[in-house]
Coordinates of C-alpha atoms and ligand atoms in Angstrom, one line a residue:
M1 CA 7.7 14.4 -5.2
R2 CA 8.8 13.2 -2.4
L3 CA 12.4 13.3 -1.7
N4 CA 13.9 12.9 1.5
G5 CA 17.5 13.6 2.1
Q6 CA 17.7 13.1 6.0
R7 CA 20.6 11.3 7.5
R8 CA 22.3 11.9 10.9
W9 CA 24.7 14.7 10.6
A10 CA 26.5 14.1 13.6
A11 CA 24.3 14.3 16.5
A12 CA 25.4 17.2 18.6
G13 CA 22.7 19.8 20.0
V14 CA 20.1 19.9 22.5
V15 CA 16.5 19.8 21.2
V16 CA 13.2 21.3 23.4
A17 CA 11.1 18.6 23.0
C18 CA 8.9 19.2 26.0
A19 CA 5.5 19.4 24.7
V20 CA 3.3 21.6 26.7
A21 CA -0.5 21.2 26.4
T22 CA -2.0 24.5 24.4
F23 CA -5.5 25.0 23.5
G24 CA -6.2 27.6 20.8
V25 CA -8.8 30.6 21.1
A26 CA -12.0 28.7 21.1
L27 CA -14.3 30.0 18.2
S28 CA -17.8 28.5 19.0
A29 CA -20.4 29.1 16.2
P30 CA -23.3 31.3 17.8
A31 CA -26.0 30.4 19.5
G32 CA -28.6 28.6 16.8
A33 CA -26.7 28.3 14.3
A34 CA -24.0 26.0 13.5
P35 CA -23.8 23.2 16.1
G36 CA -20.8 23.9 18.7
C37 CA -20.4 22.7 22.2
R38 CA -17.9 23.3 25.1
V39 CA -16.7 20.9 27.4
D40 CA -15.0 21.6 30.9
Y41 CA -12.9 18.2 31.7
T42 CA -11.5 17.9 35.1
A43 CA -9.2 14.5 36.3
N44 CA -8.4 14.1 40.2
N45 CA -6.2 12.1 40.7
W46 CA -6.4 9.6 43.6
G47 CA -2.9 8.3 44.1
G48 CA -2.4 4.3 43.0
G49 CA -4.2 4.2 39.6
G50 CA -7.8 5.9 40.6
F51 CA -8.9 9.1 39.1
G52 CA -12.3 10.9 39.4
G53 CA -13.4 12.1 35.9
K54 CA -16.1 15.3 35.6
V55 CA -17.3 16.0 32.5
K56 CA -19.4 19.5 32.1
I57 CA -21.1 19.6 28.5
T58 CA -22.1 22.8 27.1
N59 CA -24.4 23.4 23.9
L60 CA -23.7 26.0 21.8
G61 CA -25.1 25.2 18.9
D62 CA -29.3 24.4 18.6
A63 CA -31.3 22.7 21.0
L64 CA -30.9 19.3 21.4
S65 CA -33.0 16.6 22.5
N66 CA -30.2 13.8 22.8
W67 CA -26.7 13.7 22.7
T68 CA -23.6 11.7 22.1
L69 CA -19.5 12.5 23.9
K70 CA -16.7 11.2 22.5
F71 CA -13.4 11.6 23.6
T72 CA -9.9 9.5 23.2
F73 CA -8.0 9.2 26.2
P74 CA -3.8 10.3 25.1
G75 CA -2.5 7.2 27.7
S76 CA -4.0 3.9 29.5
Q77 CA -7.0 5.3 31.2
R78 CA -10.4 3.4 31.6
V79 CA -13.1 4.0 32.6
T80 CA -14.5 1.5 35.2
Q81 CA -17.4 3.3 36.0
G82 CA -19.5 6.2 35.0
W83 CA -22.7 8.3 35.9
S84 CA -25.3 10.4 34.2
A85 CA -24.6 8.9 30.7
N86 CA -24.4 5.7 29.5
W87 CA -20.6 5.1 29.1
T88 CA -18.9 2.7 26.8
Q89 CA -15.1 2.4 26.4
S90 CA -13.6 0.4 22.9
G91 CA -9.4 0.8 22.8
A92 CA -8.8 4.7 24.4
D93 CA -12.3 5.8 22.7
V94 CA -15.0 6.6 24.9
T95 CA -18.2 7.3 24.0
A96 CA -21.2 8.4 26.2
T97 CA -24.5 8.6 25.5
S98 CA -27.3 10.7 27.4
M99 CA -30.1 9.5 29.7
S100 CA -33.7 10.2 29.6
W101 CA -33.4 13.1 31.9
N102 CA -30.5 15.0 30.7
G103 CA -30.9 14.2 27.0
S104 CA -32.8 17.5 26.4
L105 CA -30.2 20.7 26.0
G106 CA -31.1 23.8 25.3
T107 CA -29.3 26.1 23.6
G108 CA -26.6 27.5 26.4
A109 CA -27.4 25.0 28.0
A110 CA -25.0 22.7 30.2
T111 CA -25.2 19.0 31.7
E112 CA -22.1 17.1 34.2
I113 CA -21.4 13.9 33.7
G114 CA -18.7 12.1 35.8
F115 CA -16.7 8.7 36.1
N116 CA -14.3 6.8 38.0
G117 CA -11.7 5.8 36.3
S118 CA -7.8 3.6 35.9
Y119 CA -4.5 4.9 34.7
S120 CA -0.5 4.1 34.4
G121 CA 2.0 6.2 33.7
T122 CA 0.7 10.0 33.8
N123 CA -3.0 11.0 33.5
T124 CA -2.9 13.5 30.7
D125 CA -6.6 14.7 30.1
P126 CA -8.0 14.2 26.4
A127 CA -7.5 16.8 23.7
T128 CA -10.6 16.6 21.8
F129 CA -14.2 16.0 22.5
T130 CA -17.2 15.8 20.3
L131 CA -20.6 16.1 20.5
N132 CA -23.0 15.1 18.0
G133 CA -20.0 14.7 15.7
T134 CA -19.2 18.5 16.3
T135 CA -15.8 19.3 17.7
C136 CA -15.9 21.1 21.0
T137 CA -13.7 23.7 20.8
G138 CA -14.3 25.8 24.1
V139 CA -12.0 23.1 25.9
V140 CA -11.4 23.9 29.5
P141 CA -9.1 21.6 30.9
T142 CA -9.3 21.8 34.7
S143 CA -7.5 19.1 36.1
T144 CA -5.8 19.5 39.6
T145 CA -2.5 18.2 37.4
T146 CA -2.5 20.0 34.3
T147 CA -2.7 23.9 34.0
T148 CA -6.0 25.6 33.7
T149 CA -6.1 27.6 30.5
T150 CA -9.4 30.0 30.1
T151 CA -10.7 29.6 26.3
S152 CA -13.6 32.3 25.3
G153 CA -16.7 30.8 24.1
N154 CA -17.6 34.1 21.7
P155 CA -17.8 33.5 18.1
N156 CA -15.6 35.1 15.8
P157 CA -16.4 38.5 16.5
N158 CA -15.5 39.6 12.6
P159 CA -16.2 37.2 9.7
G160 CA -13.7 38.8 7.8
N161 CA -10.7 38.1 10.0
R162 CA -9.0 34.8 10.4
V163 CA -9.8 32.1 13.3
D164 CA -7.9 30.7 15.4
N165 CA -8.0 27.1 14.1
P166 CA -9.5 27.4 10.2
Y167 CA -10.9 24.0 10.9
A168 CA -12.9 24.0 14.0
N169 CA -16.9 24.3 13.6
A170 CA -15.8 24.0 9.6
K171 CA -16.9 21.6 6.7
M172 CA -13.8 20.7 4.5
Y173 CA -14.1 20.9 0.5
V174 CA -14.4 18.1 -0.9
N175 CA -12.3 17.7 -4.8
P176 CA -14.8 16.4 -7.1
D177 CA -11.9 15.5 -9.7
W178 CA -10.2 13.6 -7.4
S179 CA -13.0 11.9 -4.9
A180 CA -14.5 11.0 -9.3
K181 CA -11.3 9.4 -9.7
A182 CA -12.1 6.9 -6.1
A183 CA -15.5 6.4 -6.7
A184 CA -14.6 4.8 -10.0
E185 CA -12.5 2.0 -8.0
P186 CA -14.2 -1.2 -6.6
G187 CA -14.6 -0.1 -3.0
G188 CA -14.0 3.3 -3.2
S189 CA -17.1 5.0 -2.5
R190 CA -16.3 4.4 1.1
V191 CA -13.3 7.2 0.8
A192 CA -14.5 9.3 -2.3
N193 CA -16.1 12.0 0.1
Q194 CA -13.1 12.6 1.9
P195 CA -11.7 16.2 1.6
T196 CA -8.0 16.4 0.0
G197 CA -5.6 18.5 -0.9
V198 CA -5.7 20.0 -4.4
W199 CA -2.5 21.0 -6.0
I200 CA -1.3 23.8 -7.9
D201 CA 1.7 22.0 -9.5
R202 CA 2.2 24.1 -12.4
I203 CA 1.0 27.5 -14.3
A204 CA -1.6 25.4 -16.2
A205 CA -3.1 24.1 -13.1
I206 CA -4.6 27.2 -12.5
T207 CA -6.8 27.2 -14.9
G208 CA -7.1 23.7 -15.2
T209 CA -5.6 20.7 -17.1
V210 CA -6.3 17.0 -18.0
D211 CA -5.5 16.1 -14.0
G212 CA -8.5 18.6 -12.7
R213 CA -10.3 21.9 -13.0
G214 CA -8.9 25.2 -12.6
I215 CA -8.7 27.3 -9.2
E216 CA -11.9 29.0 -10.2
G217 CA -13.5 26.0 -10.5
H218 CA -12.9 24.3 -7.0
L219 CA -13.6 27.8 -5.5
N220 CA -16.7 27.9 -7.2
E221 CA -17.4 24.2 -6.1
A222 CA -16.6 25.1 -2.5
V223 CA -19.3 28.0 -2.2
R224 CA -21.9 25.3 -3.5
Q225 CA -20.7 23.0 -1.1
A226 CA -20.7 25.4 2.1
A227 CA -24.0 26.6 1.6
G228 CA -23.2 29.5 3.8
S229 CA -21.9 27.2 6.8
P230 CA -17.7 28.3 7.0
L231 CA -15.6 25.5 4.6
V232 CA -12.1 24.8 4.7
I233 CA -10.5 24.6 1.0
Q234 CA -6.7 23.4 0.8
F235 CA -4.6 24.1 -2.0
V236 CA -0.9 23.1 -2.5
I237 CA 1.5 25.7 -3.7
Y238 CA 4.3 23.9 -5.8
N239 CA 6.2 25.1 -8.3
L240 CA 9.2 26.9 -7.4
P241 CA 12.0 27.2 -9.7
G242 CA 14.3 24.6 -9.4
R243 CA 11.9 22.4 -7.3
D244 CA 12.5 19.2 -5.8
C245 CA 16.3 19.4 -6.0
S246 CA 16.9 16.1 -4.3
A247 CA 15.0 14.1 -6.1
L248 CA 13.8 13.7 -10.2
A249 CA 10.3 12.6 -9.2
S250 CA 8.8 16.0 -9.0
N251 CA 11.2 18.0 -10.9
G252 CA 8.7 21.2 -11.9
E253 CA 8.2 23.0 -14.9
L254 CA 10.4 26.6 -13.9
K255 CA 14.2 26.5 -14.2
P256 CA 16.6 27.7 -11.1
T257 CA 16.9 30.8 -12.3
E258 CA 13.4 31.1 -13.9
I259 CA 11.8 33.4 -10.0
D260 CA 10.5 36.4 -12.2
R261 CA 8.0 33.9 -13.8
Y262 CA 7.0 32.0 -10.6
K263 CA 6.1 35.5 -9.0
T264 CA 4.5 37.1 -11.9
E265 CA 3.0 33.9 -14.4
Y266 CA 2.2 31.4 -10.9
I267 CA 1.8 33.2 -7.4
D268 CA 0.3 36.9 -8.9
P269 CA -2.5 34.9 -10.5
I270 CA -3.2 32.8 -7.5
A271 CA -3.2 35.8 -5.4
A272 CA -5.9 37.7 -7.9
I273 CA -8.3 34.7 -7.7
L274 CA -8.2 33.7 -3.9
A275 CA -8.6 37.5 -3.5
K276 CA -12.1 37.7 -5.7
P277 CA -15.0 39.1 -3.4
A278 CA -17.0 35.9 -4.3
Y279 CA -14.7 33.8 -2.4
K280 CA -14.0 36.0 1.1
D281 CA -16.0 33.5 3.6
L282 CA -14.7 30.3 2.5
R283 CA -11.3 29.3 4.4
I284 CA -8.7 28.9 2.3
V285 CA -5.8 27.2 3.7
T286 CA -2.4 27.3 1.4
T287 CA 0.3 24.6 1.8
V288 CA 3.4 26.3 0.7
E289 CA 6.4 24.7 -1.0
I290 CA 6.6 21.4 0.1
D291 CA 10.1 20.2 0.6
S292 CA 11.8 23.0 -0.7
L293 CA 13.1 24.8 2.5
P294 CA 14.2 21.2 3.9
N295 CA 16.1 20.7 1.5
L296 CA 18.7 23.5 1.8
I297 CA 19.4 22.2 5.5
T298 CA 19.9 18.5 4.9
N299 CA 21.3 18.8 1.1
V300 CA 23.4 20.9 0.9
T301 CA 27.4 21.1 1.1
P302 CA 28.9 20.2 3.7
R303 CA 27.0 17.5 3.6
P304 CA 27.5 13.7 2.5
T305 CA 24.2 14.2 1.4
K306 CA 24.2 17.3 -0.5
V307 CA 22.6 17.4 -4.0
D308 CA 24.3 19.3 -6.6
A309 CA 20.5 20.9 -7.7
C310 CA 20.3 22.1 -3.9
D311 CA 23.7 23.9 -3.6
V312 CA 22.2 25.8 -6.6
M313 CA 18.5 26.7 -5.1
K314 CA 21.2 27.6 -1.7
A315 CA 23.3 29.3 -3.4
N316 CA 20.8 31.9 -6.1
G317 CA 18.2 32.2 -2.7
N318 CA 15.3 31.6 -5.3
Y319 CA 13.5 29.0 -3.0
I320 CA 13.7 31.7 0.3
T321 CA 12.4 34.3 -2.3
G322 CA 10.0 32.8 -3.6
V323 CA 8.8 31.1 -1.0
G324 CA 8.8 34.6 1.5
Y325 CA 7.0 36.2 -2.1
A326 CA 4.2 33.3 -1.7
L327 CA 3.7 34.3 1.9
A328 CA 3.3 37.6 1.7
K329 CA 1.3 37.8 -1.4
L330 CA -0.8 34.6 -0.2
G331 CA -1.6 36.7 3.3
A332 CA -2.4 39.9 2.4
I333 CA -5.6 37.8 1.7
P334 CA -7.5 37.9 5.0
N335 CA -9.4 34.4 4.6
V336 CA -6.0 33.0 3.5
Y337 CA -3.9 30.4 5.5
N338 CA -0.8 30.1 4.9
Y339 CA 1.1 26.8 6.5
L340 CA 4.6 25.9 5.8
D341 CA 6.0 22.7 5.1
I342 CA 8.3 20.9 7.3
G343 CA 9.4 18.0 5.6
H344 CA 8.8 15.3 8.4
H345 CA 10.6 13.8 11.5
G346 CA 12.5 11.0 9.4
W347 CA 13.7 13.4 7.8
I348 CA 14.3 16.7 10.0
G349 CA 13.6 15.0 13.7
W350 CA 17.7 14.7 14.1
D351 CA 19.0 17.6 16.4
D352 CA 21.3 18.7 13.5
N353 CA 18.1 19.5 11.0
F354 CA 15.5 20.8 13.7
G355 CA 16.5 24.3 15.2
P356 CA 18.1 24.7 11.7
T357 CA 14.8 24.2 9.5
A358 CA 13.2 26.5 12.1
E359 CA 15.6 29.4 11.9
L360 CA 15.4 29.1 7.8
L361 CA 11.7 29.2 7.4
F362 CA 11.6 32.5 10.1
Q363 CA 14.2 33.7 7.6
A364 CA 11.9 32.7 4.8
A365 CA 8.8 34.1 6.3
N366 CA 10.9 37.6 6.8
A367 CA 11.7 37.9 2.8
S368 CA 10.4 39.5 -0.2
G369 CA 8.0 41.7 1.9
S370 CA 7.2 39.1 4.3
T371 CA 6.2 38.5 7.7
K372 CA 5.6 36.2 10.6
A373 CA 2.0 37.9 10.5
N374 CA 1.6 35.7 7.1
V375 CA 2.7 32.7 8.6
H376 CA -0.9 30.6 10.4
G377 CA 1.2 27.5 11.0
F378 CA 3.0 24.2 9.6
I379 CA 2.8 21.0 7.8
A380 CA 3.9 17.5 8.3
N381 CA 4.4 14.6 6.7
T382 CA 2.9 16.4 3.2
A383 CA 3.1 12.8 1.1
N384 CA 5.4 11.6 3.3
Y385 CA 4.5 8.0 5.2
G386 CA 5.8 8.1 8.7
A387 CA 3.4 7.1 11.6
L388 CA 1.1 9.2 13.3
K389 CA 1.8 8.0 17.0
E390 CA 4.3 4.6 17.1
P391 CA 2.4 2.8 20.3
Y392 CA 4.9 0.2 21.1
F393 CA 7.8 2.2 21.9
T394 CA 9.0 5.8 22.8
I395 CA 12.0 7.5 22.3
D396 CA 12.7 7.6 25.7
D397 CA 12.6 4.0 26.2
S398 CA 15.9 1.6 26.3
V399 CA 16.7 -2.3 26.2
N400 CA 19.0 -3.6 28.3
G401 CA 20.4 -0.2 28.8
T402 CA 20.6 0.7 25.1
S403 CA 18.4 3.6 24.3
V404 CA 15.8 2.8 21.4
R405 CA 17.7 5.9 20.1
Q406 CA 20.8 3.6 19.0
S407 CA 18.5 1.4 16.8
K408 CA 19.0 1.2 13.3
W409 CA 15.4 2.2 12.4
V410 CA 15.9 5.5 15.2
D411 CA 19.3 6.3 14.3
W412 CA 19.3 8.8 16.8
N413 CA 16.6 10.5 15.3
R414 CA 14.8 12.5 18.6
Y415 CA 11.6 11.5 17.5
V416 CA 9.8 8.2 16.4
D417 CA 6.3 9.5 15.3
E418 CA 5.1 12.6 13.3
L419 CA 2.7 13.4 16.2
S420 CA 5.6 13.9 18.5
Y421 CA 8.0 16.0 16.5
A422 CA 4.9 18.0 14.7
Q423 CA 4.0 19.2 18.9
A424 CA 7.5 19.8 19.5
F425 CA 8.2 21.7 16.1
R426 CA 5.3 24.2 17.0
Q427 CA 7.3 25.0 20.2
R428 CA 10.7 25.2 18.5
A429 CA 9.2 27.7 16.0
V430 CA 7.9 29.6 18.3
Q431 CA 11.5 30.1 20.1
A432 CA 12.7 31.2 17.1
G433 CA 10.3 34.0 16.7
F434 CA 6.7 32.5 15.2
D435 CA 3.7 33.7 16.7
A436 CA 3.0 31.2 20.1
N437 CA -0.5 30.5 18.6
V438 CA 0.6 28.7 15.0
G439 CA -1.2 25.3 14.9
M440 CA 0.4 22.3 13.0
L441 CA -1.5 20.1 10.0
I442 CA 0.0 16.6 9.7
D443 CA -0.7 14.7 6.1
T444 CA -2.2 11.3 7.3
S445 CA -3.5 10.6 4.3
R446 CA -1.1 7.5 3.8
N447 CA 0.7 6.7 7.0
G448 CA -2.1 4.1 8.5
W449 CA 0.0 1.1 8.4
G450 CA -2.6 -1.2 9.3
G451 CA -3.8 -4.4 7.7
S452 CA -2.6 -8.3 8.7
A453 CA 1.1 -7.3 8.9
R454 CA 0.3 -4.3 11.9
P455 CA 2.3 -5.0 15.4
T456 CA -0.1 -5.5 17.8
G457 CA 2.1 -4.9 21.3
P458 CA 6.0 -4.4 21.9
G459 CA 9.0 -6.3 20.3
P460 CA 10.7 -8.8 22.2
K461 CA 13.2 -6.7 24.3
T462 CA 16.6 -9.0 23.1
T463 CA 18.3 -6.2 21.6
V464 CA 17.0 -2.9 20.9
D465 CA 16.4 -3.7 17.3
T466 CA 14.5 -6.4 17.6
Y467 CA 12.6 -4.5 20.2
V468 CA 11.9 -1.5 17.6
N469 CA 11.5 -3.2 14.8
G470 CA 8.9 -5.6 16.1
G471 CA 6.9 -3.0 17.7
K472 CA 6.6 -0.9 14.8
L473 CA 4.0 0.4 13.1
D474 CA 5.9 1.8 10.1
R475 CA 6.6 -0.9 7.7
R476 CA 9.5 0.9 5.5
I477 CA 12.3 -0.8 4.6
H478 CA 13.7 2.7 5.7
L479 CA 12.6 5.8 6.9
G480 CA 14.1 7.5 4.4
N481 CA 12.2 5.1 1.8
W482 CA 9.2 8.0 0.3
C483 CA 8.1 6.7 -2.7
N484 CA 5.0 5.0 -3.2
Q485 CA 5.8 2.7 -0.1
S486 CA 5.2 -0.7 -0.8
G487 CA 2.7 -1.7 2.7
A488 CA 0.9 1.4 3.2
G489 CA -2.5 2.4 4.0
L490 CA -4.9 5.5 4.6
G491 CA -4.2 6.7 7.8
E492 CA -6.5 8.8 10.4
R493 CA -9.2 10.4 8.5
P494 CA -9.2 14.2 8.1
K495 CA -10.4 15.9 11.8
A496 CA -10.1 19.0 13.2
A497 CA -8.4 20.1 16.2
P498 CA -7.7 16.5 17.2
A499 CA -4.9 17.0 19.9
A500 CA -2.6 19.6 21.7
G501 CA -1.1 22.0 19.3
I502 CA -2.5 20.4 16.0
D503 CA -5.1 22.4 14.0
A504 CA -6.1 19.0 12.1
Y505 CA -5.0 15.9 10.6
V506 CA -5.5 16.3 6.8
W507 CA -5.4 14.2 3.7
M508 CA -3.3 16.6 1.9
K509 CA -1.9 14.0 -0.5
P510 CA -4.7 12.8 -2.8
P511 CA -4.6 9.0 -2.1
G512 CA -4.2 7.1 -5.0
E513 CA -2.1 9.8 -6.9
S514 CA 1.7 8.6 -7.7
D515 CA 4.6 9.5 -5.7
G516 CA 6.4 9.0 -9.0
A517 CA 7.2 6.5 -12.1
S518 CA 9.1 3.5 -11.7
K519 CA 10.6 4.0 -15.1
E520 CA 10.9 6.9 -17.2
I521 CA 8.2 8.1 -18.9
P522 CA 8.0 11.4 -21.5
N523 CA 5.8 13.9 -20.4
N524 CA 5.7 18.3 -20.4
E525 CA 5.6 18.7 -16.6
G526 CA 9.4 18.7 -16.6
K527 CA 9.1 15.4 -14.2
G528 CA 12.1 12.9 -14.0
A529 CA 12.4 9.0 -13.2
D530 CA 13.6 8.9 -9.7
K531 CA 15.5 5.6 -8.5
M532 CA 13.6 5.8 -5.7
C533 CA 10.5 5.0 -7.2
D534 CA 12.0 2.2 -9.2
P535 CA 11.2 -1.1 -6.5
T536 CA 14.9 -3.1 -7.7
Y537 CA 16.6 0.1 -7.1
T538 CA 18.9 -0.6 -4.1
G539 CA 19.1 2.7 -2.9
N540 CA 21.7 5.6 -2.3
I541 CA 23.2 7.4 1.2
R542 CA 20.0 9.4 1.5
N543 CA 17.8 5.9 2.7
G544 CA 21.1 4.4 3.9
N545 CA 21.8 2.4 0.7
N546 CA 18.5 -0.1 1.5
M547 CA 16.1 -0.8 -1.4
S548 CA 13.4 1.6 -2.1
G549 CA 10.1 -0.1 -1.0
A550 CA 8.4 1.0 -4.1
L551 CA 6.0 -0.4 -5.9
A552 CA 6.5 -1.9 -9.2
D553 CA 4.8 0.0 -12.0
A554 CA 3.9 3.6 -11.0
P555 CA 2.8 6.2 -13.5
L556 CA 4.3 9.9 -13.1
S557 CA 3.9 11.5 -10.0
G558 CA 0.3 13.3 -9.6
K559 CA -1.2 10.3 -12.2
W560 CA -3.2 8.1 -10.7
F561 CA -2.1 5.0 -9.3
S562 CA -5.2 2.5 -8.9
A563 CA -2.7 -0.4 -7.4
Q564 CA -2.0 1.4 -5.1
F565 CA -4.9 3.3 -4.0
Q566 CA -6.2 -0.5 -3.6
E567 CA -3.5 -1.2 -1.5
L568 CA -4.3 2.0 0.5
M569 CA -7.8 0.6 1.3
R570 CA -7.1 -2.5 2.0
N571 CA -4.0 -1.0 5.1
A572 CA -6.7 1.3 6.1
Y573 CA -5.8 2.1 9.8
P574 CA -8.1 2.7 11.4
A575 CA -9.7 0.2 8.5
L576 CA -12.8 1.7 6.5
Ligands
BGC1 C1 3.4 15.1 -8.0 C2 2.3 16.6 -8.6 C3 1.1 16.1 -7.6 C4 1.2 15.8 -6.3 C5 -0.4 15.1 -6.0 C6 3.2 15.6 -6.2 O1 4.2 14.3 -6.3 O2 4.6 15.7 -8.4 O3 1.9 16.9 -9.7 O4 0.0 17.1 -8.0 O5 2.1 14.7 -5.8 O6 -0.3 13.8 -6.1

């Protein structure tokens, strides 16, 4: 997979893009059981770029004899002097370790530490704190410059019910089949224990194929890995009729009209397995039908980017029927968390695509007997390469009076990275009718863009293009390129609650698995050869007629691509 087909379609319309800091309901581990913590953070701005920070740490887990608190400043803040802890800062990352006299913290006990700091611009509170490696989900931002949100420190009162953020205070499932392939690569053991998504990409994958075990095999292993603690296992539901209508690399086994087979041979058997009582304590995350609904916005008539196969799927309604059916069936299982795919900023980030996608998703969430209650959140950047954060330019910058939106790279998009896109989409989805507490996932498996070519500062302000091109981390030739991108690296490691509104950074696309074959390869999965996976291809309207930027000699989508995996490790950011 991984079509694209963004392109601006007449810049018009206004997007609500104000990122409001929201913190979900805090669920903490019961005292004395799994680790848990709460942090109350207060920043008092003095003016002139100085501020005082107060951090109250409450231990909600087992008694501790020493502790390490970590957080990341979202902006330019620096700790200039601290007390009641040993304070260090590296880049934006701050670490405070306990002193001899305040290291012991019983269950329910609290201690307060503080610091003086400096900042420029806005002084936004850190979104996430960890105590001895555990994310503190009882964050209460009480700074004088931001709104106070009250969170409860109560454990989930009813274990069968969904929690607000399934990733909070939970382990994540490591797929042993992917892990073995990663570990077999030189240097692969550095990442082989990372959690990755399990793709149910054809009917046969339900019971298992040459590529890996079936769903029950994964769930049984997940129960073993959980060992009684909360654990998230991530499945990708990916088998719609007429799948991947704007590209060929991930066309699937079901023909455009085969919606009944989708229901009875694919979704129903999956739901029957997930609903088994043996798996009731797992937190099962399902990401639903990558790429499908966004294709119905950007790659249909009358857009210049239209593809006939997408027109067919729009006309027959089977993407919407299928997504609604999957949401309804899977959402009926109390421990399943459905996340709908929203493409990525380089596709849906244009004004003409953004709102209409949110509205279409809402329509699908209410199709086939589903309701919006079946949607727990959304996932951005699945199997794509969009940078998480572009630190050296923002959408609001301009050069000699020209907005970065007018640069060739940004091309009137409203977003420059996945984090700002995902946070804004969350707001827009709520406006479209989704529940106010929906959460976002961002696939960071291959958007690291590290290595020696990574810029270390803004580009020169000669023109808007030198500024953007010199400073951007994303080194694709064009934002619309999507297949086995040359130069990419592993991104942020999977992490719970990393930023406001974000449930987790995840590795939904298993790094090392190809996006598509560079040349035609016969197969029985319905997959074609997409030119965007051929490094000699000079492009189409969906990538502005640029070179594809794909690596050579790639195998079929989903198959192991050793050379790509090696490059992803070399260019990892953070580095391995
Ligand atoms: C492929 C799937 C594969 C998935 C994960 C997709 O592009 O079409 O077959 O399971 O990627 O690698």
